[in-house]
């Protein structure tokens, strides 16, 4: 068990600026791969992601495809987003290196990881439906049906917001810009993503049908 990793993992929740500064100054690659790989495999445990695959394949095949596909896509998103945050930040006068921005992105994951674990606890009933042989009765985003499941969803939302704010702080610290500069980077990325989605829907109007 790596005690240093857990000290940093939980330490950045309480003292984000101090801990992230320590990470970047000592080694920007510090546990970045561990965080990226760990969070990339968490979607494998989310049964909701398998529902579209189960509609196309048998349940065992869908599980196998998801187990291979989800981590690859998650890692791809991690590296693409790190590069985009780095490049747009540079255009706005940021001073951070790519490694520092990759670390900023990875070290926003701790609260998100905690939130996802809570969310997964609320999806146990979906796994039961899948392995019970009735995946066709599950909607793509099943709402929790118990108070405990709803509580887990609230915790997931809370920790996701925490991770988002932590990401903004890390980006600002890496690029040596204000928090408003970090927010501007996020807004530009959101606008570009919206335009890309709009373009795809325009070219392929029946993609969601």
Coordinates of N, CA and C in Angstrom, one line a residue:
X1 N 0.9 -1.2 0.0 CA 0.0 0.0 0.0 C 0.9 1.2 0.0
X2 N 0.7 2.2 -0.9 CA 1.5 3.4 -1.1 C 0.9 4.5 -0.2
X3 N 1.5 4.7 0.9 CA 0.9 5.7 1.8 C 1.1 7.1 1.3
X4 N 2.2 7.4 0.5 CA 2.4 8.7 0.0 C 1.3 9.1 -1.0
X5 N 0.9 8.1 -1.8 CA -0.2 8.4 -2.8 C -1.5 8.8 -2.1
X6 N -1.8 8.1 -1.0 CA -3.1 8.4 -0.3 C -3.0 9.7 0.5
X7 N -1.8 10.0 0.9 CA -1.6 11.3 1.6 C -1.9 12.5 0.6
X8 N -1.4 12.3 -0.6 CA -1.6 13.3 -1.7 C -3.1 13.3 -2.1
X9 N -3.6 12.1 -2.3 CA -5.0 11.9 -2.8 C -6.0 12.6 -1.9
X10 N -5.9 12.4 -0.6 CA -6.8 13.0 0.4 C -6.3 14.4 0.8
X11 N -5.0 14.6 0.7 CA -4.5 16.0 1.0 C -5.0 17.1 0.1
X12 N -5.1 16.7 -1.2 CA -5.4 17.7 -2.2 C -6.9 18.1 -2.0
X13 N -7.7 17.3 -1.3 CA -9.1 17.7 -1.0 C -9.2 18.8 0.0
X14 N -8.2 18.8 0.9 CA -8.3 19.8 2.0 C -7.4 21.0 1.7
X15 N -6.2 20.7 1.1 CA -5.3 21.8 0.8 C -4.9 21.8 -0.7
X16 N -5.8 22.1 -1.6 CA -5.5 21.9 -3.0 C -4.3 22.7 -3.5
X17 N -4.1 23.9 -3.2 CA -3.0 24.7 -3.7 C -1.7 24.2 -3.2
X18 N -1.6 23.9 -1.9 CA -0.4 23.5 -1.3 C 0.1 22.2 -1.9
X19 N -0.9 21.2 -1.9 CA -0.5 19.9 -2.4 C -0.2 19.9 -3.8
X20 N -1.0 20.6 -4.6 CA -0.7 20.6 -6.1 C 0.6 21.3 -6.4
X21 N 1.0 22.3 -5.7 CA 2.3 23.0 -5.8 C 3.4 22.0 -5.5
X22 N 3.2 21.2 -4.5 CA 4.2 20.2 -4.1 C 4.4 19.2 -5.2
X23 N 3.3 18.7 -5.8 CA 3.3 17.7 -6.8 C 4.1 18.3 -8.0
X24 N 3.7 19.5 -8.5 CA 4.3 20.0 -9.7 C 5.8 20.3 -9.5
X25 N 6.1 20.9 -8.4 CA 7.5 21.2 -8.1 C 8.4 20.0 -8.0
X26 N 7.9 18.9 -7.4 CA 8.7 17.7 -7.2 C 8.8 16.9 -8.5
X27 N 7.6 16.6 -9.1 CA 7.5 15.8 -10.3 C 6.1 15.9 -10.9
X28 N 5.9 16.6 -12.0 CA 4.6 16.7 -12.6 C 4.0 15.4 -13.0
X29 N 4.8 14.3 -13.2 CA 4.3 13.0 -13.5 C 3.8 12.2 -12.3
X30 N 4.0 12.8 -11.1 CA 3.7 12.1 -9.9 C 2.3 11.5 -9.8
X31 N 2.2 10.1 -10.0 CA 1.0 9.4 -9.9 C 0.0 9.7 -10.9
X32 N 0.4 10.5 -12.0 CA -0.6 10.8 -13.0 C -1.2 9.6 -13.7
X33 N -0.3 8.7 -14.1 CA -0.7 7.5 -14.8 C -1.6 6.6 -13.9
X34 N -1.3 6.6 -12.6 CA -2.1 5.8 -11.7 C -3.6 6.3 -11.6
X35 N -3.7 7.7 -11.5 CA -5.0 8.3 -11.4 C -5.7 8.1 -12.8
X36 N -5.0 8.3 -13.9 CA -5.7 8.3 -15.2 C -6.2 6.9 -15.5
X37 N -5.3 5.8 -15.2 CA -5.7 4.5 -15.4 C -6.9 4.0 -14.5
X38 N -6.7 4.4 -13.2 CA -7.8 4.0 -12.3 C -9.1 4.6 -12.7
X39 N -9.2 5.9 -13.0 CA -10.5 6.4 -13.3 C -11.0 5.9 -14.7
X40 N -10.1 5.5 -15.5 CA -10.5 5.0 -16.9 C -11.1 3.6 -16.7
X41 N -10.8 2.9 -15.7 CA -11.4 1.6 -15.5 C -12.7 1.6 -14.7
X42 N -13.0 2.8 -14.1 CA -14.3 2.9 -13.3 C -15.5 2.7 -14.2
X43 N -15.5 3.3 -15.5 CA -16.7 3.1 -16.3 C -17.0 1.6 -16.5
X44 N -16.0 0.7 -16.4 CA -16.2 -0.7 -16.6 C -17.2 -1.2 -15.6
X45 N -17.3 -0.5 -14.4 CA -18.1 -1.0 -13.3 C -19.5 -0.3 -13.3
X46 N -19.7 0.6 -14.3 CA -21.0 1.3 -14.4 C -21.9 0.5 -15.4
X47 N -22.9 -0.2 -14.9 CA -23.7 -1.0 -15.8 C -24.5 -0.2 -16.8
X48 N -24.8 1.0 -16.5 CA -25.6 1.8 -17.4 C -24.9 2.0 -18.8
X49 N -23.6 2.0 -18.8 CA -22.9 2.2 -20.0 C -23.0 1.0 -20.9
X50 N -23.4 -0.1 -20.4 CA -23.5 -1.4 -21.2 C -24.8 -1.5 -21.9
X51 N -25.8 -0.7 -21.4 CA -27.2 -0.9 -22.0 C -27.2 -0.8 -23.5
X52 N -26.6 0.3 -24.1 CA -26.6 0.3 -25.6 C -26.0 -0.9 -26.2
X53 N -24.9 -1.4 -25.6 CA -24.2 -2.6 -26.2 C -25.0 -3.8 -26.0
X54 N -25.8 -3.9 -24.9 CA -26.6 -5.1 -24.7 C -27.7 -5.2 -25.8
X55 N -28.1 -4.0 -26.3 CA -29.2 -4.0 -27.3 C -28.6 -4.4 -28.7
X56 N -27.3 -4.4 -28.8 CA -26.6 -4.8 -30.0 C -26.1 -6.2 -30.0
X57 N -25.6 -6.6 -28.8 CA -24.9 -7.9 -28.7 C -25.5 -8.7 -27.5
X58 N -25.1 -10.0 -27.4 CA -25.5 -10.8 -26.3 C -24.8 -10.2 -25.1
X59 N -25.3 -10.5 -23.9 CA -24.8 -9.9 -22.6 C -23.3 -10.2 -22.4
X60 N -22.8 -11.4 -22.6 CA -21.4 -11.7 -22.4 C -20.5 -10.9 -23.4
X61 N -21.0 -10.8 -24.7 CA -20.2 -10.1 -25.7 C -20.2 -8.6 -25.4
X62 N -21.4 -8.0 -24.9 CA -21.4 -6.6 -24.6 C -20.5 -6.3 -23.4
X63 N -20.4 -7.2 -22.4 CA -19.6 -7.0 -21.3 C -18.1 -7.0 -21.7
X64 N -17.8 -7.9 -22.6 CA -16.4 -8.0 -23.1 C -16.0 -6.7 -23.9
X65 N -16.9 -6.3 -24.8 CA -16.6 -5.1 -25.6 C -16.5 -3.9 -24.7
X66 N -17.4 -3.8 -23.7 CA -17.3 -2.6 -22.8 C -16.0 -2.6 -22.0
X67 N -15.6 -3.8 -21.5 CA -14.4 -3.9 -20.7 C -13.2 -3.5 -21.4
X68 N -13.2 -3.7 -22.8 CA -12.0 -3.3 -23.6 C -12.2 -1.8 -24.0
X69 N -13.4 -1.5 -24.4 CA -13.6 -0.2 -25.1 C -13.6 1.0 -24.1
X70 N -14.3 0.9 -22.9 CA -14.4 2.0 -22.0 C -13.1 2.6 -21.5
X71 N -12.2 1.7 -21.0 CA -10.9 2.3 -20.6 C -10.1 3.0 -21.7
X72 N -10.1 2.4 -22.9 CA -9.4 3.0 -24.0 C -10.0 4.4 -24.3
X73 N -11.3 4.5 -24.4 CA -11.9 5.8 -24.6 C -11.6 6.8 -23.5
X74 N -11.7 6.4 -22.3 CA -11.4 7.3 -21.1 C -10.0 7.8 -21.2
X75 N -9.0 6.9 -21.4 CA -7.7 7.4 -21.5 C -7.5 8.4 -22.7
X76 N -8.1 8.1 -23.8 CA -8.0 8.9 -25.0 C -8.6 10.3 -24.6
X77 N -9.7 10.4 -23.9 CA -10.3 11.6 -23.5 C -9.4 12.4 -22.6
X78 N -8.7 11.7 -21.7 CA -7.8 12.3 -20.7 C -6.7 13.0 -21.4
X79 N -6.0 12.3 -22.4 CA -4.9 12.9 -23.1 C -5.3 14.1 -24.0
X80 N -6.4 13.9 -24.7 CA -6.9 14.9 -25.6 C -7.3 16.2 -24.8
X81 N -8.0 16.0 -23.7 CA -8.4 17.2 -22.9 C -7.2 17.9 -22.3
X82 N -6.2 17.1 -21.8 CA -5.0 17.7 -21.3 C -4.3 18.6 -22.3
X83 N -4.2 18.1 -23.6 CA -3.6 18.8 -24.6 C -4.4 20.1 -24.9
X84 N -5.7 20.0 -25.0 CA -6.6 21.1 -25.3 C -6.5 22.2 -24.3
X85 N -6.5 21.8 -23.0 CA -6.3 22.8 -21.9 C -5.0 23.4 -21.9
X86 N -4.0 22.7 -22.3 CA -2.6 23.2 -22.4 C -2.6 24.2 -23.5
X87 N -3.1 23.9 -24.7 CA -2.9 24.7 -25.9 C -3.7 26.0 -25.8
X88 N -5.0 25.8 -25.3 CA -5.9 27.0 -25.2 C -5.3 28.0 -24.1
X89 N -4.8 27.4 -23.1 CA -4.2 28.2 -22.0 C -3.0 29.0 -22.5
X90 N -2.2 28.4 -23.4 CA -1.1 29.1 -24.0 C -1.5 30.2 -24.8
X91 N -2.6 30.0 -25.6 CA -3.1 31.1 -26.4 C -3.6 32.3 -25.6
X92 N -4.0 32.0 -24.4 CA -4.5 33.0 -23.5 C -3.5 33.6 -22.6
X93 N -2.2 33.2 -22.8 CA -1.1 33.8 -22.0 C -0.6 32.9 -20.9
X94 N -1.1 31.6 -20.9 CA -0.7 30.7 -19.8 C 0.8 30.3 -19.9
X95 N 1.4 30.0 -18.8 CA 2.8 29.7 -18.7 C 3.1 28.2 -18.5
X96 N 2.1 27.4 -18.2 CA 2.3 26.0 -17.9 C 2.8 25.1 -19.0
X97 N 3.5 24.0 -18.6 CA 4.0 23.0 -19.6 C 2.9 22.0 -19.8
X98 N 3.0 21.2 -20.8 CA 2.0 20.1 -21.0 C 2.0 19.2 -19.9
X99 N 3.1 18.8 -19.3 CA 3.1 17.9 -18.2 C 2.4 18.5 -17.0
X100 N 2.6 19.8 -16.7 CA 1.9 20.4 -15.6 C 0.4 20.4 -15.8
X101 N 0.0 20.7 -17.0 CA -1.5 20.7 -17.3 C -2.1 19.3 -17.3
X102 N -1.3 18.3 -17.7 CA -1.7 16.9 -17.6 C -1.9 16.5 -16.1
X103 N -0.9 17.0 -15.3 CA -1.0 16.8 -13.8 C -2.2 17.5 -13.2
X104 N -2.5 18.7 -13.7 CA -3.6 19.5 -13.2 C -4.9 18.8 -13.5
X105 N -5.0 18.2 -14.7 CA -6.2 17.4 -15.0 C -6.3 16.1 -14.2
X106 N -5.2 15.4 -14.1 CA -5.3 14.1 -13.3 C -5.6 14.4 -11.8
X107 N -5.0 15.4 -11.3 CA -5.2 15.7 -9.8 C -6.5 16.4 -9.5
X108 N -7.3 16.5 -10.5 CA -8.7 17.0 -10.2 C -9.6 15.7 -10.0
X109 N -9.0 14.5 -10.2 CA -9.8 13.3 -10.2 C -10.1 12.8 -8.8
X110 N -9.3 13.0 -7.7 CA -9.7 12.4 -6.4 C -11.1 12.6 -6.0
X111 N -11.7 13.8 -5.9 CA -13.1 13.9 -5.5 C -14.0 13.2 -6.5
X112 N -13.7 13.3 -7.8 CA -14.5 12.6 -8.8 C -14.5 11.1 -8.6
X113 N -13.4 10.5 -8.3 CA -13.3 9.1 -8.1 C -14.1 8.7 -6.9
X114 N -14.1 9.5 -5.8 CA -14.9 9.2 -4.6 C -16.4 9.3 -5.0
X115 N -16.8 10.3 -5.8 CA -18.2 10.4 -6.2 C -18.6 9.3 -7.1
X116 N -17.8 8.8 -8.0 CA -18.1 7.7 -8.9 C -18.3 6.4 -8.0
X117 N -17.5 6.2 -7.0 CA -17.6 5.0 -6.2 C -19.0 5.1 -5.5
X118 N -19.4 6.2 -5.0 CA -20.8 6.3 -4.4 C -21.8 6.1 -5.4
X119 N -21.7 6.6 -6.6 CA -22.6 6.4 -7.7 C -22.8 5.0 -8.1
X120 N -21.6 4.3 -8.1 CA -21.7 2.9 -8.5 C -22.4 2.0 -7.5
X121 N -22.3 2.4 -6.2 CA -23.0 1.7 -5.1 C -24.5 1.8 -5.4
X122 N -24.9 2.9 -6.0 CA -26.4 3.0 -6.3 C -26.8 2.3 -7.5
X123 N -25.9 1.7 -8.3 CA -26.2 1.0 -9.5 C -26.2 -0.5 -9.3
X124 N -26.1 -1.0 -8.1 CA -26.1 -2.4 -7.9 C -27.3 -3.1 -8.4
X125 N -28.5 -2.4 -8.3 CA -29.8 -3.0 -8.7 C -29.8 -3.2 -10.3
X126 N -29.0 -2.3 -11.0 CA -28.9 -2.4 -12.5 C -28.2 -3.7 -12.8
X127 N -27.0 -3.9 -12.1 CA -26.3 -5.2 -12.4 C -27.2 -6.4 -12.1
X128 N -28.0 -6.3 -11.1 CA -28.9 -7.5 -10.8 C -29.8 -7.7 -11.9
X129 N -30.3 -6.6 -12.5 CA -31.3 -6.8 -13.6 C -30.6 -7.3 -14.9
X130 N -29.3 -6.9 -15.1 CA -28.5 -7.4 -16.2 C -28.3 -8.9 -16.1
X131 N -27.7 -9.3 -15.0 CA -27.4 -10.7 -14.8 C -28.6 -11.6 -14.5
X132 N -29.8 -10.9 -14.2 CA -31.0 -11.6 -14.0 C -31.7 -11.9 -15.3
X133 N -31.1 -11.4 -16.4 CA -31.6 -11.7 -17.7 C -32.7 -10.8 -18.2
X134 N -32.8 -9.6 -17.6 CA -33.8 -8.6 -18.1 C -33.2 -7.3 -18.4
X135 N -32.2 -7.2 -19.2 CA -31.6 -5.9 -19.5 C -32.5 -5.0 -20.3
X136 N -33.5 -5.6 -21.0 CA -34.4 -4.9 -21.9 C -35.3 -3.9 -21.1
X137 N -35.4 -4.2 -19.8 CA -36.3 -3.4 -19.0 C -35.6 -2.2 -18.3
X138 N -34.3 -2.0 -18.7 CA -33.5 -0.9 -18.1 C -33.5 0.2 -19.0
X139 N -33.7 1.4 -18.6 CA -33.5 2.6 -19.4 C -32.1 3.0 -19.4
X140 N -31.7 3.9 -20.3 CA -30.3 4.3 -20.5 C -29.8 5.0 -19.2
X141 N -30.6 5.8 -18.5 CA -30.2 6.5 -17.3 C -31.2 6.2 -16.2
X142 N -31.2 5.0 -15.7 CA -32.2 4.6 -14.7 C -32.0 5.5 -13.4
X143 N -33.1 6.0 -12.9 CA -33.1 6.9 -11.7 C -33.1 5.9 -10.5
X144 N -32.4 6.3 -9.4 CA -32.4 5.5 -8.2 C -33.9 5.4 -7.7
X145 N -34.2 4.2 -7.3 CA -35.6 3.9 -6.8 C -35.7 3.8 -5.3
X146 N -34.5 4.0 -4.6 CA -34.5 3.9 -3.2 C -33.9 5.2 -2.6
X147 N -34.3 5.5 -1.4 CA -33.7 6.7 -0.7 C -32.2 6.6 -0.7
X148 N -31.6 5.4 -0.4 CA -30.2 5.2 -0.4 C -29.5 5.5 -1.7
X149 N -30.2 5.0 -2.8 CA -29.7 5.2 -4.1 C -29.7 6.7 -4.5
X150 N -30.8 7.4 -4.1 CA -30.9 8.8 -4.4 C -29.8 9.6 -3.6
X151 N -29.5 9.1 -2.4 CA -28.5 9.8 -1.5 C -27.1 9.6 -2.2
X152 N -26.8 8.4 -2.8 CA -25.6 8.2 -3.5 C -25.5 9.1 -4.7
X153 N -26.6 9.3 -5.4 CA -26.6 10.2 -6.6 C -26.2 11.6 -6.2
X154 N -26.8 12.1 -5.0 CA -26.5 13.4 -4.5 C -25.0 13.5 -4.2
X155 N -24.4 12.5 -3.5 CA -23.0 12.5 -3.2 C -22.2 12.6 -4.5
X156 N -22.6 11.8 -5.5 CA -21.9 11.8 -6.8 C -21.9 13.2 -7.4
X157 N -23.0 13.9 -7.4 CA -23.1 15.2 -7.9 C -22.2 16.2 -7.1
X158 N -22.2 16.1 -5.8 CA -21.4 17.0 -4.9 C -20.0 16.8 -5.2
X159 N -19.5 15.5 -5.3 CA -18.1 15.3 -5.5 C -17.6 15.6 -6.9
X160 N -18.6 15.5 -7.9 CA -18.2 15.9 -9.2 C -18.0 17.4 -9.3
X161 N -18.9 18.2 -8.7 CA -18.7 19.6 -8.6 C -17.4 20.0 -8.0
X162 N -17.1 19.3 -6.9 CA -15.8 19.5 -6.2 C -14.6 19.3 -7.1
X163 N -14.7 18.2 -7.9 CA -13.6 17.9 -8.9 C -13.5 18.9 -9.9
X164 N -14.6 19.4 -10.4 CA -14.6 20.5 -11.4 C -13.9 21.8 -10.9
X165 N -14.3 22.2 -9.7 CA -13.7 23.3 -9.0 C -12.2 23.1 -8.8
X166 N -11.8 21.9 -8.4 CA -10.4 21.6 -8.2 C -9.6 21.6 -9.5
X167 N -10.3 21.2 -10.6 CA -9.6 21.3 -11.9 C -9.4 22.7 -12.3
X168 N -10.3 23.6 -12.0 CA -10.1 25.0 -12.3 C -9.0 25.6 -11.5
X169 N -8.9 25.2 -10.3 CA -7.8 25.7 -9.4 C -6.5 25.2 -9.9
X170 N -6.4 23.9 -10.2 CA -5.1 23.3 -10.7 C -4.7 24.0 -12.0
X171 N -5.6 24.2 -12.9 CA -5.3 24.8 -14.2 C -4.8 26.2 -14.0
X172 N -5.4 27.0 -13.2 CA -5.0 28.3 -12.9 C -3.6 28.3 -12.3
X173 N -3.3 27.4 -11.4 CA -2.0 27.3 -10.8 C -0.9 26.9 -11.8
X174 N -1.3 26.0 -12.6 CA -0.3 25.5 -13.6 C 0.0 26.5 -14.6
X175 N -1.0 27.2 -15.1 CA -0.8 28.2 -16.2 C -0.4 29.6 -15.6
X176 N -0.4 29.7 -14.3 CA -0.1 31.0 -13.6 C -1.0 32.1 -14.1
X177 N -2.3 31.7 -14.1 CA -3.4 32.7 -14.4 C -4.4 32.8 -13.3
X178 N -5.3 33.7 -13.4 CA -6.4 33.8 -12.4 C -7.4 32.7 -12.6
X179 N -8.2 32.5 -11.6 CA -9.3 31.5 -11.7 C -10.3 31.9 -12.8
X180 N -10.4 33.2 -13.1 CA -11.3 33.6 -14.2 C -10.7 33.2 -15.5
X181 N -9.3 33.3 -15.6 CA -8.7 32.8 -16.8 C -8.9 31.3 -17.0
X182 N -8.9 30.5 -15.9 CA -9.2 29.1 -16.0 C -10.6 28.9 -16.4
X183 N -11.6 29.7 -15.9 CA -13.0 29.6 -16.3 C -13.1 29.9 -17.8
X184 N -12.4 30.9 -18.3 CA -12.5 31.2 -19.7 C -12.0 30.0 -20.6
X185 N -11.0 29.3 -20.1 CA -10.5 28.1 -20.9 C -11.6 27.1 -20.9
X186 N -12.3 26.9 -19.8 CA -13.4 26.0 -19.8 C -14.6 26.4 -20.7
X187 N -14.9 27.7 -20.7 CA -16.0 28.2 -21.5 C -15.6 28.0 -23.0
X188 N -14.4 28.3 -23.4 CA -14.0 28.1 -24.8 C -14.1 26.6 -25.2
X189 N -13.6 25.7 -24.3 CA -13.7 24.3 -24.6 C -15.1 23.9 -24.7
X190 N -16.0 24.4 -23.8 CA -17.4 24.1 -23.9 C -18.1 24.5 -25.2
X191 N -17.7 25.7 -25.6 CA -18.2 26.3 -26.9 C -17.8 25.4 -28.1
X192 N -16.5 25.0 -28.1 CA -16.0 24.2 -29.2 C -16.6 22.8 -29.2
X193 N -16.8 22.3 -28.0 CA -17.5 21.0 -27.9 C -18.9 21.0 -28.4
X194 N -19.6 22.1 -28.0 CA -21.0 22.3 -28.5 C -21.1 22.4 -30.0
X195 N -20.2 23.2 -30.6 CA -20.2 23.3 -32.0 C -19.9 22.0 -32.7
X196 N -18.9 21.2 -32.2 CA -18.6 19.9 -32.7 C -19.8 19.0 -32.7
X197 N -20.5 19.0 -31.6 CA -21.7 18.1 -31.4 C -22.8 18.6 -32.4
X198 N -22.9 19.9 -32.6 CA -23.9 20.4 -33.5 C -23.6 20.1 -34.9
X199 N -22.3 20.1 -35.3 CA -21.8 19.7 -36.6 C -22.1 18.2 -36.9
X200 N -21.8 17.4 -35.9 CA -22.1 16.0 -36.1 C -23.6 15.7 -36.3
X201 N -24.4 16.4 -35.5 CA -25.9 16.2 -35.6 C -26.4 16.7 -36.9
X202 N -25.8 17.8 -37.4 CA -26.2 18.3 -38.7 C -25.8 17.3 -39.9
X203 N -24.6 16.8 -39.8 CA -24.2 15.8 -40.8 C -24.9 14.5 -40.7
X204 N -25.1 14.1 -39.5 CA -25.8 12.8 -39.3 C -27.1 13.0 -38.5
X205 N -28.1 13.5 -39.1 CA -29.3 13.9 -38.3 C -30.1 12.8 -37.7
X206 N -29.8 11.5 -38.1 CA -30.5 10.4 -37.6 C -29.7 9.6 -36.6
X207 N -28.6 10.2 -36.1 CA -27.7 9.4 -35.3 C -28.3 9.0 -34.0
X208 N -29.2 9.8 -33.5 CA -29.8 9.5 -32.2 C -31.1 8.7 -32.3
X209 N -31.6 8.5 -33.5 CA -32.8 7.7 -33.7 C -32.6 6.2 -33.6

